[in-house]
mmCIF file of C-alpha atoms in Angstrom:
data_model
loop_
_atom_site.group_PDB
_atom_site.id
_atom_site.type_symbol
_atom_site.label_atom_id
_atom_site.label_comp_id
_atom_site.label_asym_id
_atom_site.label_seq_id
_atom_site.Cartn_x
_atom_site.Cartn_y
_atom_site.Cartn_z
ATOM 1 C CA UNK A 1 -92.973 55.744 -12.983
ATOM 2 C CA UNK A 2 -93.930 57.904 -9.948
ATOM 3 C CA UNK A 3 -97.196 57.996 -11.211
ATOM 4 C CA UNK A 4 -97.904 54.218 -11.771
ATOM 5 C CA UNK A 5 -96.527 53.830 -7.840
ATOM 6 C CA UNK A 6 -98.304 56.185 -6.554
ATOM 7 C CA UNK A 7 -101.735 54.336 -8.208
ATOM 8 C CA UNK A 8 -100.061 51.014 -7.141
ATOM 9 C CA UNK A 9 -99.870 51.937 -3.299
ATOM 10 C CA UNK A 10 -103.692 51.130 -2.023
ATOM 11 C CA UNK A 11 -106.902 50.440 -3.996
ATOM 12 C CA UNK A 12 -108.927 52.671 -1.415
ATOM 13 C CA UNK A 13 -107.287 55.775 -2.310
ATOM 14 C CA UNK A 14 -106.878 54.748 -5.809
ATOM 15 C CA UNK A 15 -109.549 56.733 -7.956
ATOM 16 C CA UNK A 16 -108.299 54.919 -11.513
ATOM 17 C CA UNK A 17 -111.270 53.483 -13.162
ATOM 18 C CA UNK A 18 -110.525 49.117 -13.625
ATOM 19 C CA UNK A 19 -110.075 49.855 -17.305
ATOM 20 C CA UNK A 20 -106.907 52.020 -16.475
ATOM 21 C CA UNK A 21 -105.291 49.058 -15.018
ATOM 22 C CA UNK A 22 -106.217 46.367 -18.063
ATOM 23 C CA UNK A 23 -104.857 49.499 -20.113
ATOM 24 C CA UNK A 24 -101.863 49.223 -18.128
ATOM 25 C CA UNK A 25 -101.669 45.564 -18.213
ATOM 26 C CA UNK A 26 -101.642 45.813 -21.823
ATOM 27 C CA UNK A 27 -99.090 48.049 -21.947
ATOM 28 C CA UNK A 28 -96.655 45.908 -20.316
ATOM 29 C CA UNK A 29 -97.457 43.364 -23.363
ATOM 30 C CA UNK A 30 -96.460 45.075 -25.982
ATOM 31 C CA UNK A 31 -93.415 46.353 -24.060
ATOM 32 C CA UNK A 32 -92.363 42.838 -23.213
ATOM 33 C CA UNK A 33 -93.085 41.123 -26.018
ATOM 34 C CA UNK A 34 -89.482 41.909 -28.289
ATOM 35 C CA UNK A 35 -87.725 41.032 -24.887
ATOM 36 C CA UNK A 36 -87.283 37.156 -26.352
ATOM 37 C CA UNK A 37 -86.142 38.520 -30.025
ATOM 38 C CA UNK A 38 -83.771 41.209 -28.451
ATOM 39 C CA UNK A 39 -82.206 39.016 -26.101
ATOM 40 C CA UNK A 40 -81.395 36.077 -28.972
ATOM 41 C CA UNK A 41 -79.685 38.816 -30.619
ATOM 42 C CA UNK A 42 -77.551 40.237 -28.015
ATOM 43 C CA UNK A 43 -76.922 36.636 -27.322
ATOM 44 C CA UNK A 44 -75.299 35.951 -30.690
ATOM 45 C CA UNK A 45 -72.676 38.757 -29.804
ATOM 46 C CA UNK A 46 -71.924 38.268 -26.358
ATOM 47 C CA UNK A 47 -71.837 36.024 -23.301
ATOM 48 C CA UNK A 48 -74.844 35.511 -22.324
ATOM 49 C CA UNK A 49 -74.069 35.535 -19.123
ATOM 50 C CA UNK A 50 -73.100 39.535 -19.424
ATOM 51 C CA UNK A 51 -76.722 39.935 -20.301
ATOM 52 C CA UNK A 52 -78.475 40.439 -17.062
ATOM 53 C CA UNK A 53 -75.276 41.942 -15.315
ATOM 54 C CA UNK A 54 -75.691 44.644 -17.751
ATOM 55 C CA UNK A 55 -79.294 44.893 -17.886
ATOM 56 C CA UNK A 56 -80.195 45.433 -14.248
ATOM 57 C CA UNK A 57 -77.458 47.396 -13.149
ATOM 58 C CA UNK A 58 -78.908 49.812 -15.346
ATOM 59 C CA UNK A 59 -82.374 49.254 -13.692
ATOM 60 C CA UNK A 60 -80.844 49.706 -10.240
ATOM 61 C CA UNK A 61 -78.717 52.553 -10.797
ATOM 62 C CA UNK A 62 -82.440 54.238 -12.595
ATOM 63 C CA UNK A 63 -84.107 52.874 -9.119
ATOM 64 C CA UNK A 64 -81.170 54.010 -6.715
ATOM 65 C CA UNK A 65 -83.029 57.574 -5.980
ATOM 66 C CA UNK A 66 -86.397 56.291 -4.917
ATOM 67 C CA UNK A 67 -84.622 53.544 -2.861
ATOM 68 C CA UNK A 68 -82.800 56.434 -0.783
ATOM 69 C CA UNK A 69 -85.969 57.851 -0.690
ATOM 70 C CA UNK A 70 -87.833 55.466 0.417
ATOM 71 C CA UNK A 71 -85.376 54.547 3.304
ATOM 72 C CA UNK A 72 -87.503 55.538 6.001
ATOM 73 C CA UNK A 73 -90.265 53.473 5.307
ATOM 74 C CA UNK A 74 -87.861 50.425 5.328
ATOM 75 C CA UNK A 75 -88.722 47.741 7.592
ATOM 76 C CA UNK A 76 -88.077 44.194 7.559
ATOM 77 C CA UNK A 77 -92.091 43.488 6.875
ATOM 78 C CA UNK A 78 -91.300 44.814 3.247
ATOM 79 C CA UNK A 79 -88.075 44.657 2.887
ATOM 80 C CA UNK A 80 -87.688 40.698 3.070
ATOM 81 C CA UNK A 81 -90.300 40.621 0.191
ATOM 82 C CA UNK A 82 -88.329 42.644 -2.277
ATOM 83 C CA UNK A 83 -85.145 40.615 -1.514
ATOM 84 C CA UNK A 84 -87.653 37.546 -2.066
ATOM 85 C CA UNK A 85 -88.619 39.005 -4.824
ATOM 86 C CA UNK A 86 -84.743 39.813 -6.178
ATOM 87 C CA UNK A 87 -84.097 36.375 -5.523
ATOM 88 C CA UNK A 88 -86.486 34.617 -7.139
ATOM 89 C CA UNK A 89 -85.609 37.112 -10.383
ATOM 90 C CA UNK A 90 -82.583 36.392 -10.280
ATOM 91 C CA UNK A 91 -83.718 32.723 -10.875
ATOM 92 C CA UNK A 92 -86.106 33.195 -13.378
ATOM 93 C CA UNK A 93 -83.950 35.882 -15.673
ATOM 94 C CA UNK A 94 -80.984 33.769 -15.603
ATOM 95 C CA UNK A 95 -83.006 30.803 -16.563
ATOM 96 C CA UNK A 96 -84.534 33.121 -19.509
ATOM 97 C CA UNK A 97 -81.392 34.083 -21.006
ATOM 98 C CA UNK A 98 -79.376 31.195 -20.887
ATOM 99 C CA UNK A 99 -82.331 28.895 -22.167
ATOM 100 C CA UNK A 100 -82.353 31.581 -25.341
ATOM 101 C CA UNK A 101 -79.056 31.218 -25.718
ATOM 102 C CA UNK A 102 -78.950 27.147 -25.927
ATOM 103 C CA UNK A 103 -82.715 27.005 -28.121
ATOM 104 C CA UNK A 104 -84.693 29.024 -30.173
ATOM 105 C CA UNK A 105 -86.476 32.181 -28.485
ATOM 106 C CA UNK A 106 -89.606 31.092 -29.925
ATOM 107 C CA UNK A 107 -89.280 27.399 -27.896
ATOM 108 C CA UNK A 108 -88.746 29.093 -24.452
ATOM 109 C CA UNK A 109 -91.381 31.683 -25.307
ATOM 110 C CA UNK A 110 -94.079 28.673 -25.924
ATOM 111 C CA UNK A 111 -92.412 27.280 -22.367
ATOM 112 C CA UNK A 112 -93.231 30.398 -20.953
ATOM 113 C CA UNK A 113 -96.634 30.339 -21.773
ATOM 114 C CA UNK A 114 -96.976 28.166 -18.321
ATOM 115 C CA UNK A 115 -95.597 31.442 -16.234
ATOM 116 C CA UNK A 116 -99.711 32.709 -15.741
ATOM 117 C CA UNK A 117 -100.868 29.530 -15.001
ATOM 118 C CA UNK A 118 -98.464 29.423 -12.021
ATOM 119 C CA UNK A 119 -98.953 32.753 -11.202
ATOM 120 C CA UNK A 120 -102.692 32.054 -10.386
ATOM 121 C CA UNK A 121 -102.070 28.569 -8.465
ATOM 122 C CA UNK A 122 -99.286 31.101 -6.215
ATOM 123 C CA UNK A 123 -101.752 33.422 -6.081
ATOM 124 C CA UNK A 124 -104.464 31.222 -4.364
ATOM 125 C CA UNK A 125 -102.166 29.980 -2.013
ATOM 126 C CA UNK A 126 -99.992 32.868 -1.193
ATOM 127 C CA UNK A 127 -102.644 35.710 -1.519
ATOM 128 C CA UNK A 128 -105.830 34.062 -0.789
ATOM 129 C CA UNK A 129 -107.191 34.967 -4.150
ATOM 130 C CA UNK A 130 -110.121 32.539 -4.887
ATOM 131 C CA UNK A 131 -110.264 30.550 -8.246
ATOM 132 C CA UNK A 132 -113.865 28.480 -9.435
ATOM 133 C CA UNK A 133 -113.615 25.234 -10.216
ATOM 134 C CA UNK A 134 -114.008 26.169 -14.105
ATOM 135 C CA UNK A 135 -110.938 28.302 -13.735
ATOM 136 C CA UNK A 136 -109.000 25.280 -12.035
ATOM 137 C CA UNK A 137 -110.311 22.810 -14.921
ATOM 138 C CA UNK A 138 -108.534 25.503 -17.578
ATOM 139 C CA UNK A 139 -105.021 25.571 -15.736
ATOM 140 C CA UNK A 140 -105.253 21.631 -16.093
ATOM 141 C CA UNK A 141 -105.523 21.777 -19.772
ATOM 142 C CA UNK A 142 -103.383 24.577 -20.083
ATOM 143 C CA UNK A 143 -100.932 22.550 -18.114
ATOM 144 C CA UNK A 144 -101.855 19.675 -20.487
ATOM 145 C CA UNK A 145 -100.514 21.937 -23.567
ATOM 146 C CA UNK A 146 -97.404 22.462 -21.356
ATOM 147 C CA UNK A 147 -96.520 18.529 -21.114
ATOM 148 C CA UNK A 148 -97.732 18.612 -25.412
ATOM 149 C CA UNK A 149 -94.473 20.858 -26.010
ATOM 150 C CA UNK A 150 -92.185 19.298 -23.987
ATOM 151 C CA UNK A 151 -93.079 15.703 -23.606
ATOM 152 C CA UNK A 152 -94.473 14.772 -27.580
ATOM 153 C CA UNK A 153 -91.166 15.371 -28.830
ATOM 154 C CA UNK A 154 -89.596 12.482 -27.054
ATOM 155 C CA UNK A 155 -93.575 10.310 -26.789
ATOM 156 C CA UNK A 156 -93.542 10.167 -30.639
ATOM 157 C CA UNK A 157 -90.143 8.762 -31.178
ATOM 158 C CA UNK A 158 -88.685 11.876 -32.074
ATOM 159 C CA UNK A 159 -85.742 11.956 -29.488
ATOM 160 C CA UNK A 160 -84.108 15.086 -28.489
ATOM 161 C CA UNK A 161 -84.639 17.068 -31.504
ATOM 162 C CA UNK A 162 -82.440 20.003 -32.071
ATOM 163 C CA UNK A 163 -85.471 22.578 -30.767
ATOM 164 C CA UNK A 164 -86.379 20.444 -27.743
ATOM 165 C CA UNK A 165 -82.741 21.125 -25.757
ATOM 166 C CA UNK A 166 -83.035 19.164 -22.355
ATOM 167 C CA UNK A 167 -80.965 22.237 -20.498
ATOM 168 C CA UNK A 168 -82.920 24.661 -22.238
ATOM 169 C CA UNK A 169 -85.920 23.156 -20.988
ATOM 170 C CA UNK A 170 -84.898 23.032 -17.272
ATOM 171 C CA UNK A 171 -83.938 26.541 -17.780
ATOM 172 C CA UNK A 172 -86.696 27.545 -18.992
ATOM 173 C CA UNK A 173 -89.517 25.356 -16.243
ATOM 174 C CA UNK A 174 -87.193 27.333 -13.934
ATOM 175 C CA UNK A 175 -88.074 30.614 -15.280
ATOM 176 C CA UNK A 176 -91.766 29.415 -15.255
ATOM 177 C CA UNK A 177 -91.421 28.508 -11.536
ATOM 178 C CA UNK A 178 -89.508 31.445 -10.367
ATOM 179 C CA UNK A 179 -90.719 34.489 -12.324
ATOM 180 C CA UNK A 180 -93.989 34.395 -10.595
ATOM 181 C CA UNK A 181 -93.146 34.577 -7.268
ATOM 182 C CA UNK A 182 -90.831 37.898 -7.910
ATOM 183 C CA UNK A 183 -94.531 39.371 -8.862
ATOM 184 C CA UNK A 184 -95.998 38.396 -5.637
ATOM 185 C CA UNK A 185 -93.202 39.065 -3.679
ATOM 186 C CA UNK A 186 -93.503 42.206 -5.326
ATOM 187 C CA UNK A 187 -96.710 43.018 -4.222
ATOM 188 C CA UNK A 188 -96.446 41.426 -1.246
ATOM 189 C CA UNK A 189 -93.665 44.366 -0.767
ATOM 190 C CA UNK A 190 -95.797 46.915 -1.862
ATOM 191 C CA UNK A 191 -98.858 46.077 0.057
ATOM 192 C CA UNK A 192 -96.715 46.134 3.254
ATOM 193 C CA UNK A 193 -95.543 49.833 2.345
ATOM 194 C CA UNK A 194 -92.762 49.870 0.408
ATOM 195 C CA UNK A 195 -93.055 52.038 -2.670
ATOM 196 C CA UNK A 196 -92.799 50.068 -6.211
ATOM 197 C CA UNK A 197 -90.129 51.899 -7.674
ATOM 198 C CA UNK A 198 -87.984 51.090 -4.597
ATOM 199 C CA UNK A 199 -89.419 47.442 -4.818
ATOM 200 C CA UNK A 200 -87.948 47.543 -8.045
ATOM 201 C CA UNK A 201 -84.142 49.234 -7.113
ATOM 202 C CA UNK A 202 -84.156 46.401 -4.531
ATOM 203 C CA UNK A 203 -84.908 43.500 -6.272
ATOM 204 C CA UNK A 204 -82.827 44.453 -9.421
ATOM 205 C CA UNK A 205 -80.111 45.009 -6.853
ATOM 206 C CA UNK A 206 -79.840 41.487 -5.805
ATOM 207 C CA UNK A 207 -80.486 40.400 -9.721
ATOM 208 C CA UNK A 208 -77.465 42.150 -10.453
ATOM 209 C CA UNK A 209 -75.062 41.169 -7.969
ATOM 210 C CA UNK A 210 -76.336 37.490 -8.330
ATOM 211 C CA UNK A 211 -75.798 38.418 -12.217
ATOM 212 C CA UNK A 212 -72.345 39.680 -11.543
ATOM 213 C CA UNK A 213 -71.211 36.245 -9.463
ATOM 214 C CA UNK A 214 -72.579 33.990 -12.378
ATOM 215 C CA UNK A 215 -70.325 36.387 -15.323
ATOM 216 C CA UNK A 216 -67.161 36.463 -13.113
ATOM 217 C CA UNK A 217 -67.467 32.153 -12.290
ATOM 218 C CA UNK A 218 -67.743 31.505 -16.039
ATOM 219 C CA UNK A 219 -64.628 33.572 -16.696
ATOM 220 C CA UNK A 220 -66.424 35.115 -19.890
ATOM 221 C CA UNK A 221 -64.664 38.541 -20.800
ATOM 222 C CA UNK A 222 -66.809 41.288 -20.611
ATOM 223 C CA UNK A 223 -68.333 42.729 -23.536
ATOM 224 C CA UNK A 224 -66.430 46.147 -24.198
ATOM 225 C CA UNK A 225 -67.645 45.352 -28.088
ATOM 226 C CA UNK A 226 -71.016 47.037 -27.120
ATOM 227 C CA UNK A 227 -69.497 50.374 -26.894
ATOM 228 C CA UNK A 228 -68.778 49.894 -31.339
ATOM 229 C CA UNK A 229 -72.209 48.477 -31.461
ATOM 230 C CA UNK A 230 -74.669 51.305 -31.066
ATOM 231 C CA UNK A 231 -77.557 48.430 -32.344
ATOM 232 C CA UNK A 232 -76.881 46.001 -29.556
ATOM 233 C CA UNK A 233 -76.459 48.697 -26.747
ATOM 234 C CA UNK A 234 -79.589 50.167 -27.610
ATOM 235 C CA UNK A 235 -80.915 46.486 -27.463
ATOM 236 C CA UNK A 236 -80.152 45.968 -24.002
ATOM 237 C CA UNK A 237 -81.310 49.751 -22.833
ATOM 238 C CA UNK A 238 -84.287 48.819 -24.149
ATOM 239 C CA UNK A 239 -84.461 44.926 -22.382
ATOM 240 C CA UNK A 240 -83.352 47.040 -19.454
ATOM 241 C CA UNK A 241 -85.562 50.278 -19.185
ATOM 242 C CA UNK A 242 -88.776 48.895 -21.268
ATOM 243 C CA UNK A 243 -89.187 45.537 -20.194
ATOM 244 C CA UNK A 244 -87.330 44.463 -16.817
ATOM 245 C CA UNK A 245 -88.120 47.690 -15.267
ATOM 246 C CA UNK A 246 -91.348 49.767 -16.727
ATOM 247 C CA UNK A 247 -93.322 46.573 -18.090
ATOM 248 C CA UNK A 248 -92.629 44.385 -14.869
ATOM 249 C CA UNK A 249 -93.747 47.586 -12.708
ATOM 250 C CA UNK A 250 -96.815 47.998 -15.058
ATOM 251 C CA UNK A 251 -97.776 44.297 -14.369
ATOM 252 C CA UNK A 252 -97.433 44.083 -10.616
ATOM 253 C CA UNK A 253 -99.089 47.717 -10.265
ATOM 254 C CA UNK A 254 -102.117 46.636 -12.356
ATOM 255 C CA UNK A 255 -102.020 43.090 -10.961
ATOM 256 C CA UNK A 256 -102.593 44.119 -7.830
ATOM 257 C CA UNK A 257 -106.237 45.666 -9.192
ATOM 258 C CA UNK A 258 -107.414 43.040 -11.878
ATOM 259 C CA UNK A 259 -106.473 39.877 -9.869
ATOM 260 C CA UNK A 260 -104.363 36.869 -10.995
ATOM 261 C CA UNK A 261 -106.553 35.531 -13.756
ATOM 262 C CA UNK A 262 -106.917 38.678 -15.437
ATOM 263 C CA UNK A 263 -103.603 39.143 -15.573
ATOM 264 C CA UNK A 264 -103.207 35.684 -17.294
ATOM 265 C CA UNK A 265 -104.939 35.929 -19.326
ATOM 266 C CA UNK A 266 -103.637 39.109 -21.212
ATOM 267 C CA UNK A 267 -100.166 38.091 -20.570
ATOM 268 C CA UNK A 268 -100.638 35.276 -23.189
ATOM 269 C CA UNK A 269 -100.939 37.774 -25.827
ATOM 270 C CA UNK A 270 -97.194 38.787 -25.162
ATOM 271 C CA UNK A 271 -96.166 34.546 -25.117
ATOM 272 C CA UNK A 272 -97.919 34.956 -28.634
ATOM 273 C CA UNK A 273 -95.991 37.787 -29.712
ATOM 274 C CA UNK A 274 -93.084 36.691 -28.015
ATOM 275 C CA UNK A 275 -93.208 33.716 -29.996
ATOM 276 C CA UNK A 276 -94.636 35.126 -33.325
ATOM 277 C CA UNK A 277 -91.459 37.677 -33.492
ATOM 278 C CA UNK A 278 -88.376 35.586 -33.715
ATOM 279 C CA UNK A 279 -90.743 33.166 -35.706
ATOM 280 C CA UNK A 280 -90.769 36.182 -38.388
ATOM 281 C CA UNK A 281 -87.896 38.163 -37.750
ATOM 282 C CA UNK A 282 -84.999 35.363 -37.067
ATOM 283 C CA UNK A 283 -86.507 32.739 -39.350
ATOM 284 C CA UNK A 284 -87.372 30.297 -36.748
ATOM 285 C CA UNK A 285 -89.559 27.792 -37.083
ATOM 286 C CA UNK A 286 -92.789 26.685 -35.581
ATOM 287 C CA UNK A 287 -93.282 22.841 -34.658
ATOM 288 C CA UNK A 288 -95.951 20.780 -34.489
ATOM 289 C CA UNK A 289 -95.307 19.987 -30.373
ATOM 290 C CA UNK A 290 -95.537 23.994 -30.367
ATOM 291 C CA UNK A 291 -98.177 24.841 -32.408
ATOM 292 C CA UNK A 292 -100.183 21.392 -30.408
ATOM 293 C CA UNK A 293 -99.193 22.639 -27.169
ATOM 294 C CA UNK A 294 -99.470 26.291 -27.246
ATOM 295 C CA UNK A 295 -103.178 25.942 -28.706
ATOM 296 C CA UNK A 296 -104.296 23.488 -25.445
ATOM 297 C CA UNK A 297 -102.349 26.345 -23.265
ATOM 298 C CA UNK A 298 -104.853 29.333 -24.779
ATOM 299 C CA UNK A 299 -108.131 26.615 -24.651
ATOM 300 C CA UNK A 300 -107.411 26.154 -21.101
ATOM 301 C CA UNK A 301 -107.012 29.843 -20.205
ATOM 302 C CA UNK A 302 -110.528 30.758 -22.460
ATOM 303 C CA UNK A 303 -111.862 28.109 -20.043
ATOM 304 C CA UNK A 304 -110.770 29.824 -17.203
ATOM 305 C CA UNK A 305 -111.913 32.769 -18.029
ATOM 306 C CA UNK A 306 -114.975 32.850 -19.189
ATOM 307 C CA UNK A 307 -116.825 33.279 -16.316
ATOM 308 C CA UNK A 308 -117.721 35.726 -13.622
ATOM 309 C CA UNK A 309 -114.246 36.150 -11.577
ATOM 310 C CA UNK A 310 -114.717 36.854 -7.570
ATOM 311 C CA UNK A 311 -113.611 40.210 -6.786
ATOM 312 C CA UNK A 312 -109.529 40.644 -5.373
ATOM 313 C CA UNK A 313 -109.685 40.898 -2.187
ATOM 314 C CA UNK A 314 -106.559 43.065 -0.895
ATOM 315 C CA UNK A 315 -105.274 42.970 2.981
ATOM 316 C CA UNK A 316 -102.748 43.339 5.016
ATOM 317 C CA UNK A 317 -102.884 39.798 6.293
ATOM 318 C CA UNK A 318 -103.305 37.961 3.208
ATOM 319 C CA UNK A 319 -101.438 35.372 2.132
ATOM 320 C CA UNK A 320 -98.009 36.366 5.048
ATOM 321 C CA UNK A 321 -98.899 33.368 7.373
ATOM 322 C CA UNK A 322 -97.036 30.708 4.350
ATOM 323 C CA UNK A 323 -93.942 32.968 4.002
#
């Protein structure tokens, strides 16, 4: 983890070839990918709600040394983007999980597919990135295939059918709307000199006590089953460690160097995945809306990117005047 911050910090000192950072990129995939799966499971044994507390308190207690560390280099320049960045986490994870928990992981993972699409149209306005008009005609029909999977159902006649959950749904848009600012804000943090890996303690800091207010409100027991259940602790070290920590930091650290698009682009193979798993592994099924809507999603990302993508431009003043 030192070493992916310590590429992360500047792209002028950074002598990684732009390979090393798709490599990374697609990394984070195939870490990420189970996070839907695992988290349906867990969900089926405890309160959902227990998930995230438990989760990223592990992820700040991992990040607590770099934070100390990086104490010095605190000012509120950086430090107002990481507890943007916790913030709008907090959002998007609770969102996640509690959508699972009320629909199939495979229905929130085809939801998700809209998270890259937002995360370029943030990225244009927040970071001055530049998008062609090709790439802007994509995100339309991506967003198209977004409408397919959650609009059709009730269009055709078909009424709230048991996978199309209207509080699932809301859960899940505000996942799609949230989780892409904590990346910025991430960056944004980064860029203005505060180390990743403290980024990360910060923002999984605020996730946790935001967590922690949510589990105690809903006066759901905590889960002291998990210390019998070596399967589901080892689910959530793994949600914890491998995804909300090292495939996040992965993604912002290599996002930083491929640009918005790019990063889109190969995050939809881990929305396939995502989707694909609990397909095969819980016995979910695939719908038509889903299959309809996810295929215009991936047509309108090919469209944006196939073509020639301006370099990323990275500055200090880039994007901070709109925050």
């Amino acid at each position: 983890m030192i070493c992916v911050e310590h590429m992360a910090k500047t792209k002028k000192t950074s002598r990684a070839p732009k390979w090393a950072w798709y490599l990374l990129a697609v990394t984070a995939v195939f870490l990420a990918a189970p996070n839907g799966t695992l988290i349906k499971t867990v969900s089926a044994e405890i309160a959902p709600v227990w998930i995230n507390v438990l989760r990223f308190s592990i992820v700040a207690v991992a990040m607590l040394p770099f934070v100390l560390h990086a104490l010095p280099r605190m000012k509120w320049r950086n430090l107002r983007y990481a507890l943007l960045a916790g913030v709008f986490y907090a959002i998007a994870v609770t969102g996640y999980v509690l959508a699972i928990s009320l629909s199939q992981a495979s229905y929130v993972a085809v939801i998700g597919l809209a998270i890259p699409i937002m995360l370029i149209v943030y990225s244009v306005y927040l970071t001055r990135e530049r998008v062609s008009h090709r790439a802007v005609f994509g995100i339309g029909v991506a967003a198209l295939g977004g409408f397919t999977i959650m609009g059709l159902p009730l269009m055709i006649g078909q009424g709230f059918a048991s996978e199309f959950n209207p509080l699932a749904t809301v859960l899940a848009l505000a996942q799609c709307l949230a989780f892409p600012l904590a990346v910025i804000f991430s960056r944004l943090a980064n860029e203005k000199g505060l180390p990743l890996a403290a980024t990360f303690g910060i923002s999984s800091t605020v996730v946790t006590t935001v967590a922690l207010g949510i589990a105690l409100l809903s006066l759901e027991p905590f889960p002291y089953q998990l210390l019998d259940q070596p399967p589901l602790l080892m689910a959530i070290l793994y949600s914890a460690l491998c995804v909300s920590l090292l495939a996040r930091l992965l993604t912002v650290a290599s996002y930083r160097h491929v640009g918005s698009a790019a990063i889109a682009g190969l995050q939809y193979g881990e929305s396939f995945l995502a989707i694909l798993l609990p397909i095969i592994l819980l016995g979910e099924r695939m719908t038509q809306e889903m299959l309809i809507g996810g295929t215009l999603i991936i047509l309108g990302i090919i469209i944006a990117e196939a073509h020639h993508h301006p370099s990323v431009h990275h500055h200090n003043r880039a994007g901070h005047r709109h925050i």
